[in-house]
Amino acid sequence: MATTDVITDPHHEDELLAQFETTVGRGDRIEPRDWMPEGYRRTLVRQIAQHAHSEIIGMQPEGNWITRAPSLRRKATLLAKVQDEAGHGLYLYSACETLGVSRTELTELLLAGRQKYSSIFNYPTLSYADVGTIGWLVDGAAICNQVPLCRTSYGPYGRAMIRVCKEESFHQRQGYELLMAMMRGTDEQRAMVQESVNRFWWPALMMFGPPDDSSPNTAQSMAWGIKRNTNDDLRQRMVDMTVPQAERLGVTLPDPELAWNEERGHHDFGRPDWDEFLQVVKGDGPCNAQRLAHRRRAHEDGAWVREAATAFAARTATAGVAS
Amino acid sequence: MSGGPEWPLYEVFVRGKRGLNHVHVGSLHAADDQMAVLHARDVYTRRNEGVSIWVVRADAITASSPDEKDPLFAPSGDKVYRHPTFYAIPDDVPHM
């Protein structure tokens, strides 16, 4: 629903802030028409927009393989999955719009490169095995990230995440099943899976964002109930969940330091290449330019459809009045 | 944005199955009512989530505002006698 600006008397700001903090503190949700601190709103807009853009740009790496899927079954699956990503983007854009930004603004900010999307989508999909690996590792990481977000303090964001999470499970399972099928195949197919996992493992771990000691926004986001876990906590959870899945699949995760730590009750693992991460975030990843150029082209190529629909709606509205 | 002005925002309500109310599920943009229904089907019911969809333009909705919250909902707040637990009945009275 469109937001109505709540006009606040500055004398009451402290009182409003106290009310806001009480609501968040008792685990209640903040809804669009509630008063909220400007920083909370700004943080949410940035996070939800980035999340929405990621879903939309995320259609490209896998969409790359739709025409070359090896069977009708795999093709139908991949089409459904890519369509889901579009749907997830739309749920999230709607949630973001409840904070008073327009869809037009969000689209323009993405196309101008002024709002980010997840750096994982700036890596290429070089083989068909990547479709499976993305489902298993990239959607697996997304699930780790998103399940706690179902309880985020901002109502519309949490509700969007619940819908997204219900569908992500299909994404991860179809990926793992695809990889299992390839692992039952020829040596060449098994090598394709291993090569794909080698390329995606570290970028998938980077999806949780920088380490806690260099993530300045985490503390405030957790105090506001936007984030429920730190980046490093979620990364650890991902590693612990994935290790037995890799064993069952018969692939090696490309990290010589990966080992079970009895004392901690968790796996130890190596340090992702944070320099590479920063480079990709800044725009110098393998596919940054290509992804944005494709998105811009799709947007421009679709302009005539939007114009025609607008003109049709205007004409039928006038005809309705006349008759 | 190229492609003309932004399409109006619609709120979407879905009846999950027969016997249930339509429930708000989210919103979307569409050029007109008919397109809003078609978009709602694609965005919100890809997995048999519904048997019926309502769409309504967001600007047609009138809502209570948070500022009115207290006066608007206060009358029911102090009428505890409207709830069954207000009435003490001995534990040995059956079926009540």
Coordinates of C-alpha atoms in Angstrom, one line a residue, chain A residues 1-2 6-7 33-35 80 83-85 87-88 90-91 94-95 97-98 102-105 107-108 163 167 170-171 299-300 303-307 309-310 312-313 316, chain B residues 1-7 9-11 14 24-29 31-33 35 39 42-47 49 58-59 61-70:
Chain A
M1 CA 0.0 0.0 0.0
A2 CA 1.3 3.5 -0.7
V6 CA 3.5 10.9 8.8
I7 CA 4.0 14.5 9.8
R33 CA 2.7 3.6 8.3
D34 CA 4.5 3.5 11.6
W35 CA 7.0 6.2 12.4
A80 CA 10.4 -22.2 -13.7
Q83 CA 10.7 -17.2 -13.5
D84 CA 10.8 -17.6 -9.7
E85 CA 13.8 -15.2 -9.5
G87 CA 8.9 -13.2 -8.9
H88 CA 11.3 -12.8 -6.0
L90 CA 8.9 -8.3 -7.7
Y91 CA 8.0 -9.3 -4.1
S94 CA 6.9 -4.1 -3.6
A95 CA 8.3 -4.4 -0.1
E97 CA 8.1 0.7 -2.3
T98 CA 6.3 0.6 1.1
S102 CA 9.1 4.4 -6.4
R103 CA 9.7 1.4 -8.7
T104 CA 10.9 3.9 -11.3
E105 CA 13.5 5.2 -8.9
T107 CA 15.0 0.7 -11.7
E108 CA 16.9 3.9 -12.5
R163 CA 7.4 -16.3 0.2
E167 CA 10.4 -21.3 -3.2
F170 CA 13.0 -26.1 -4.9
H171 CA 15.9 -24.2 -6.3
H299 CA 14.6 -2.4 -20.2
E300 CA 14.9 -0.3 -23.3
A303 CA 9.8 0.3 -23.4
W304 CA 7.3 0.0 -26.4
V305 CA 5.4 -2.7 -24.5
R306 CA 5.0 -0.5 -21.5
E307 CA 4.0 2.5 -23.6
A309 CA -0.1 -1.0 -22.4
T310 CA -0.4 2.5 -20.9
F312 CA -4.4 0.9 -24.2
A313 CA -5.4 1.4 -20.6
T316 CA -10.2 1.8 -22.7
Chain B
M1 CA 12.2 5.6 -16.9
S2 CA 11.7 5.2 -20.6
G3 CA 8.3 3.7 -21.4
G4 CA 6.0 6.4 -20.1
P5 CA 4.7 7.1 -16.6
E6 CA 4.8 4.5 -13.8
W7 CA 1.8 2.2 -13.9
L9 CA 0.1 0.3 -7.8
Y10 CA -2.4 -2.5 -7.1
E11 CA -2.9 -4.5 -3.9
V14 CA -5.8 -14.2 -2.8
H24 CA -3.6 -9.7 1.2
V25 CA -0.4 -11.1 -0.3
G26 CA 1.4 -8.1 -1.7
S27 CA 1.3 -5.5 -4.4
L28 CA 2.3 -5.0 -8.0
H29 CA 2.1 -2.4 -10.8
A31 CA -1.5 -0.5 -16.6
D32 CA -5.1 -1.5 -15.9
D33 CA -7.3 -3.8 -13.8
M35 CA -3.5 -6.7 -16.5
H39 CA 0.2 -10.2 -13.3
D42 CA 2.0 -14.9 -12.4
V43 CA 3.6 -13.2 -9.4
Y44 CA 1.6 -14.6 -6.5
T45 CA 0.1 -17.9 -7.6
R46 CA 2.8 -19.9 -9.5
R47 CA 2.2 -23.0 -7.2
E49 CA -1.6 -20.8 -3.9
A58 CA -3.8 1.1 -3.8
D59 CA -5.0 4.7 -4.0
I61 CA -7.9 2.1 -0.2
T62 CA -8.8 4.1 2.9
A63 CA -6.8 3.1 6.0
S64 CA -6.8 4.0 9.6
S65 CA -3.6 5.9 10.3
P66 CA -1.3 5.2 13.2
D67 CA -2.1 8.6 14.7
E68 CA -5.7 7.6 15.1
K69 CA -4.7 4.3 16.6
D70 CA -5.6 5.0 20.2

